[in-house]
Amino acid sequence: MFDGFLLFTQGRGYPDIPTRRFLRYLVEQLHLPAYCLVDSDPYGFDILATYKFGSMQLAYDANVLRVPEIRWLGVFTSDFEEYCLPDCCQLQLSSEDRRKLEGILTRCYLHKEAPEWRLKLEAMLEMGVKFEIEALSASSISFLSQEYIPQQI
C-alpha cells in the first residue's frame, strides 16, 4: 500500500500553459514524480499526450512545457473487466471517438517512444468502448483514492 503524500493538480480538460509549466517545474526542479489519470477515451489520452509530448500548436515551446517523465496511471480499457465495473458505466465509442483514436494511432511518437501506450489504444479501438474515471467509484467513493491510485503507483 502506498504510504506517502500526493500533490494533485488538474488542467480542467486540456492542460493550459501555466499548469504544464507548473508540472514541469515540479519534475525538473523538485525531482517529483509525475503521474496522469485520465478518462479511458481518445480525449483522455490526448490530454496525457499533451503533457508528455507537448502540443502541436506550441511545438516551438515543447522543451519547457512537456513532461516526458510523466507516467500514465490509467484509466485503461482493461480496468473495466479487471475491477468488475457495472455495464452502465461503459459507453460505446462514437464515430467521432473512432476517428480521433485512429488519428492518434498514426502519431509517430506512439511507434518510437510509447509503443506500450499504442497497444492500449489499439485495445480500446478493438473493444469499441470507453469509460470515465468516475466509473471506478461505482462500488465505493473511496476506491479511487484508497485502492486504484496506490496500486498503480
PDB file of C-alpha atoms in Angstrom:
ATOM      1  CA  MET A   1       0.000   0.000   0.000  1.00  0.00           C
ATOM      2  CA  PHE A   2       1.221   3.492  -0.838  1.00  0.00           C
ATOM      3  CA  ASP A   3       2.092   5.385   2.342  1.00  0.00           C
ATOM      4  CA  GLY A   4       3.256   8.771   1.081  1.00  0.00           C
ATOM      5  CA  PHE A   5       1.734  12.094   0.249  1.00  0.00           C
ATOM      6  CA  LEU A   6       0.442  13.159  -3.138  1.00  0.00           C
ATOM      7  CA  LEU A   7       0.041  16.566  -4.710  1.00  0.00           C
ATOM      8  CA  PHE A   8      -2.847  16.622  -7.171  1.00  0.00           C
ATOM      9  CA  THR A   9      -3.310  19.185  -9.888  1.00  0.00           C
ATOM     10  CA  GLN A  10      -5.686  19.229 -12.799  1.00  0.00           C
ATOM     11  CA  GLY A  11      -5.753  21.098 -16.050  1.00  0.00           C
ATOM     12  CA  ARG A  12      -9.555  21.303 -16.356  1.00  0.00           C
ATOM     13  CA  GLY A  13      -9.556  19.283 -19.555  1.00  0.00           C
ATOM     14  CA  TYR A  14      -6.755  20.013 -21.970  1.00  0.00           C
ATOM     15  CA  PRO A  15      -3.886  21.445 -19.908  1.00  0.00           C
ATOM     16  CA  ASP A  16      -3.216  25.145 -20.121  1.00  0.00           C
ATOM     17  CA  ILE A  17       0.282  26.627 -20.255  1.00  0.00           C
ATOM     18  CA  PRO A  18       0.547  27.559 -16.538  1.00  0.00           C
ATOM     19  CA  THR A  19      -0.456  24.029 -15.480  1.00  0.00           C
ATOM     20  CA  ARG A  20       2.089  22.477 -17.830  1.00  0.00           C
ATOM     21  CA  ARG A  21       4.842  24.845 -16.654  1.00  0.00           C
ATOM     22  CA  PHE A  22       3.993  24.141 -13.017  1.00  0.00           C
ATOM     23  CA  LEU A  23       4.167  20.391 -13.547  1.00  0.00           C
ATOM     24  CA  ARG A  24       7.432  20.755 -15.489  1.00  0.00           C
ATOM     25  CA  TYR A  25       8.837  22.761 -12.554  1.00  0.00           C
ATOM     26  CA  LEU A  26       7.819  20.106 -10.015  1.00  0.00           C
ATOM     27  CA  VAL A  27       9.532  17.388 -12.031  1.00  0.00           C
ATOM     28  CA  GLU A  28      12.617  19.287 -13.156  1.00  0.00           C
ATOM     29  CA  GLN A  29      13.430  21.408 -10.102  1.00  0.00           C
ATOM     30  CA  LEU A  30      11.954  19.416  -7.216  1.00  0.00           C
ATOM     31  CA  HIS A  31      12.520  15.970  -8.756  1.00  0.00           C
ATOM     32  CA  LEU A  32       8.975  14.842  -8.017  1.00  0.00           C
ATOM     33  CA  PRO A  33       7.412  12.004  -9.995  1.00  0.00           C
ATOM     34  CA  ALA A  34       4.512  12.909 -12.282  1.00  0.00           C
ATOM     35  CA  TYR A  35       1.504  10.702 -12.919  1.00  0.00           C
ATOM     36  CA  CYS A  36      -1.516  11.251 -15.116  1.00  0.00           C
ATOM     37  CA  LEU A  37      -5.005   9.860 -14.549  1.00  0.00           C
ATOM     38  CA  VAL A  38      -7.405  10.448 -17.437  1.00  0.00           C
ATOM     39  CA  ASP A  39     -10.657   9.067 -18.808  1.00  0.00           C
ATOM     40  CA  SER A  40     -10.427   5.895 -20.861  1.00  0.00           C
ATOM     41  CA  ASP A  41     -11.296   7.584 -24.137  1.00  0.00           C
ATOM     42  CA  PRO A  42      -9.430   9.242 -27.026  1.00  0.00           C
ATOM     43  CA  TYR A  43      -9.697  12.696 -25.453  1.00  0.00           C
ATOM     44  CA  GLY A  44      -8.300  11.487 -22.146  1.00  0.00           C
ATOM     45  CA  PHE A  45      -5.331  10.021 -23.967  1.00  0.00           C
ATOM     46  CA  ASP A  46      -4.862  13.238 -25.942  1.00  0.00           C
ATOM     47  CA  ILE A  47      -4.647  15.143 -22.641  1.00  0.00           C
ATOM     48  CA  LEU A  48      -1.972  12.717 -21.422  1.00  0.00           C
ATOM     49  CA  ALA A  49      -0.073  13.076 -24.712  1.00  0.00           C
ATOM     50  CA  THR A  50      -0.159  16.872 -24.389  1.00  0.00           C
ATOM     51  CA  TYR A  51       1.585  16.618 -21.015  1.00  0.00           C
ATOM     52  CA  LYS A  52       4.163  14.067 -22.179  1.00  0.00           C
ATOM     53  CA  PHE A  53       4.917  15.174 -25.730  1.00  0.00           C
ATOM     54  CA  GLY A  54       3.613  18.743 -25.934  1.00  0.00           C
ATOM     55  CA  SER A  55       1.010  20.163 -28.260  1.00  0.00           C
ATOM     56  CA  MET A  56       1.180  20.758 -31.986  1.00  0.00           C
ATOM     57  CA  GLN A  57       0.215  24.426 -31.550  1.00  0.00           C
ATOM     58  CA  LEU A  58       3.105  25.078 -29.153  1.00  0.00           C
ATOM     59  CA  ALA A  59       5.699  22.728 -30.643  1.00  0.00           C
ATOM     60  CA  TYR A  60       8.291  25.524 -30.540  1.00  0.00           C
ATOM     61  CA  ASP A  61       7.913  25.605 -26.724  1.00  0.00           C
ATOM     62  CA  ALA A  62       7.826  21.849 -26.178  1.00  0.00           C
ATOM     63  CA  ASN A  63      11.077  21.708 -24.196  1.00  0.00           C
ATOM     64  CA  VAL A  64       9.753  23.953 -21.428  1.00  0.00           C
ATOM     65  CA  LEU A  65       6.165  22.713 -21.447  1.00  0.00           C
ATOM     66  CA  ARG A  66       6.273  18.965 -21.903  1.00  0.00           C
ATOM     67  CA  VAL A  67       6.851  16.431 -19.132  1.00  0.00           C
ATOM     68  CA  PRO A  68       8.456  13.389 -20.771  1.00  0.00           C
ATOM     69  CA  GLU A  69       8.806  11.672 -17.386  1.00  0.00           C
ATOM     70  CA  ILE A  70       5.051  11.541 -16.798  1.00  0.00           C
ATOM     71  CA  ARG A  71       3.584   8.099 -16.211  1.00  0.00           C
ATOM     72  CA  TRP A  72       0.089   7.044 -17.291  1.00  0.00           C
ATOM     73  CA  LEU A  73      -1.753   5.741 -14.225  1.00  0.00           C
ATOM     74  CA  GLY A  74      -4.966   4.939 -16.068  1.00  0.00           C
ATOM     75  CA  VAL A  75      -7.746   4.509 -16.547  1.00  0.00           C
ATOM     76  CA  PHE A  76      -7.355   1.718 -19.051  1.00  0.00           C
ATOM     77  CA  THR A  77      -9.952  -0.155 -21.077  1.00  0.00           C
ATOM     78  CA  SER A  78      -8.807  -3.346 -19.332  1.00  0.00           C
ATOM     79  CA  ASP A  79      -9.754  -1.830 -15.947  1.00  0.00           C
ATOM     80  CA  PHE A  80     -13.422  -2.242 -16.789  1.00  0.00           C
ATOM     81  CA  GLU A  81     -13.279  -6.033 -16.550  1.00  0.00           C
ATOM     82  CA  GLU A  82     -10.461  -6.180 -14.017  1.00  0.00           C
ATOM     83  CA  TYR A  83     -12.471  -4.194 -11.465  1.00  0.00           C
ATOM     84  CA  CYS A  84     -15.878  -5.653 -12.437  1.00  0.00           C
ATOM     85  CA  LEU A  85     -17.442  -2.288 -13.184  1.00  0.00           C
ATOM     86  CA  PRO A  86     -21.190  -2.194 -13.882  1.00  0.00           C
ATOM     87  CA  ASP A  87     -22.215  -2.223 -17.544  1.00  0.00           C
ATOM     88  CA  CYS A  88     -23.976   1.130 -17.148  1.00  0.00           C
ATOM     89  CA  CYS A  89     -20.542   2.781 -16.734  1.00  0.00           C
ATOM     90  CA  GLN A  90     -19.321   1.619 -20.147  1.00  0.00           C
ATOM     91  CA  LEU A  91     -20.072   3.623 -23.272  1.00  0.00           C
ATOM     92  CA  GLN A  92     -19.635   2.725 -26.928  1.00  0.00           C
ATOM     93  CA  LEU A  93     -17.057   4.710 -28.869  1.00  0.00           C
ATOM     94  CA  SER A  94     -18.826   7.154 -31.169  1.00  0.00           C
ATOM     95  CA  SER A  95     -17.791   7.535 -34.805  1.00  0.00           C
ATOM     96  CA  GLU A  96     -16.063  10.782 -33.770  1.00  0.00           C
ATOM     97  CA  ASP A  97     -14.205   8.911 -30.994  1.00  0.00           C
ATOM     98  CA  ARG A  98     -13.104   6.271 -33.509  1.00  0.00           C
ATOM     99  CA  ARG A  99     -11.838   8.913 -35.961  1.00  0.00           C
ATOM    100  CA  LYS A 100      -9.936  10.679 -33.184  1.00  0.00           C
ATOM    101  CA  LEU A 101      -8.433   7.408 -31.971  1.00  0.00           C
ATOM    102  CA  GLU A 102      -7.415   6.367 -35.478  1.00  0.00           C
ATOM    103  CA  GLY A 103      -5.740   9.765 -35.922  1.00  0.00           C
ATOM    104  CA  ILE A 104      -3.887   9.414 -32.625  1.00  0.00           C
ATOM    105  CA  LEU A 105      -2.648   5.960 -33.630  1.00  0.00           C
ATOM    106  CA  THR A 106      -0.835   7.482 -36.630  1.00  0.00           C
ATOM    107  CA  ARG A 107       1.322   9.752 -34.459  1.00  0.00           C
ATOM    108  CA  CYS A 108       4.979   8.832 -34.790  1.00  0.00           C
ATOM    109  CA  TYR A 109       5.781   9.108 -31.077  1.00  0.00           C
ATOM    110  CA  LEU A 110       3.495   6.152 -30.367  1.00  0.00           C
ATOM    111  CA  HIS A 111       5.758   3.981 -32.501  1.00  0.00           C
ATOM    112  CA  LYS A 112       9.063   5.340 -31.212  1.00  0.00           C
ATOM    113  CA  GLU A 113       8.595   6.492 -27.624  1.00  0.00           C
ATOM    114  CA  ALA A 114       5.443   4.825 -26.319  1.00  0.00           C
ATOM    115  CA  PRO A 115       4.706   1.520 -28.078  1.00  0.00           C
ATOM    116  CA  GLU A 116       3.029   0.140 -24.928  1.00  0.00           C
ATOM    117  CA  TRP A 117       0.598   3.077 -24.995  1.00  0.00           C
ATOM    118  CA  ARG A 118      -0.178   2.262 -28.616  1.00  0.00           C
ATOM    119  CA  LEU A 119      -1.193  -1.261 -27.600  1.00  0.00           C
ATOM    120  CA  LYS A 120      -3.611   0.124 -25.003  1.00  0.00           C
ATOM    121  CA  LEU A 121      -5.158   2.442 -27.590  1.00  0.00           C
ATOM    122  CA  GLU A 122      -5.476  -0.378 -30.115  1.00  0.00           C
ATOM    123  CA  ALA A 123      -7.282  -2.430 -27.445  1.00  0.00           C
ATOM    124  CA  MET A 124      -9.683   0.469 -26.851  1.00  0.00           C
ATOM    125  CA  LEU A 125     -10.418   0.696 -30.570  1.00  0.00           C
ATOM    126  CA  GLU A 126     -10.838  -3.074 -30.902  1.00  0.00           C
ATOM    127  CA  MET A 127     -13.213  -3.297 -27.923  1.00  0.00           C
ATOM    128  CA  GLY A 128     -15.074  -0.187 -29.097  1.00  0.00           C
ATOM    129  CA  VAL A 129     -15.740   1.068 -25.579  1.00  0.00           C
ATOM    130  CA  LYS A 130     -14.798   3.926 -23.294  1.00  0.00           C
ATOM    131  CA  PHE A 131     -15.495   4.991 -19.724  1.00  0.00           C
ATOM    132  CA  GLU A 132     -14.752   7.854 -17.379  1.00  0.00           C
ATOM    133  CA  ILE A 133     -12.601   7.942 -14.247  1.00  0.00           C
ATOM    134  CA  GLU A 134     -15.750   8.247 -12.135  1.00  0.00           C
ATOM    135  CA  ALA A 135     -16.727   4.693 -13.122  1.00  0.00           C
ATOM    136  CA  LEU A 136     -14.049   3.418 -10.750  1.00  0.00           C
ATOM    137  CA  SER A 137     -16.062   4.879  -7.870  1.00  0.00           C
ATOM    138  CA  ALA A 138     -19.198   2.919  -8.794  1.00  0.00           C
ATOM    139  CA  SER A 139     -18.787   0.471  -5.917  1.00  0.00           C
ATOM    140  CA  SER A 140     -17.116   2.780  -3.395  1.00  0.00           C
ATOM    141  CA  ILE A 141     -16.472   6.510  -3.274  1.00  0.00           C
ATOM    142  CA  SER A 142     -13.014   5.862  -1.794  1.00  0.00           C
ATOM    143  CA  PHE A 143     -11.950   3.148  -4.265  1.00  0.00           C
ATOM    144  CA  LEU A 144     -10.044   5.555  -6.500  1.00  0.00           C
ATOM    145  CA  SER A 145      -8.012   7.151  -3.705  1.00  0.00           C
ATOM    146  CA  GLN A 146      -7.653   4.146  -1.401  1.00  0.00           C
ATOM    147  CA  GLU A 147      -7.190   1.312  -3.894  1.00  0.00           C
ATOM    148  CA  TYR A 148      -6.724   2.219  -7.548  1.00  0.00           C
ATOM    149  CA  ILE A 149      -4.169   5.040  -7.395  1.00  0.00           C
ATOM    150  CA  PRO A 150      -1.964   3.361  -4.750  1.00  0.00           C
ATOM    151  CA  GLN A 151      -1.959   0.127  -6.788  1.00  0.00           C
ATOM    152  CA  GLN A 152      -0.953   1.973  -9.957  1.00  0.00           C
ATOM    153  CA  ILE A 153       1.851   3.895  -8.269  1.00  0.00           C
TER     154      ILE A 153
END
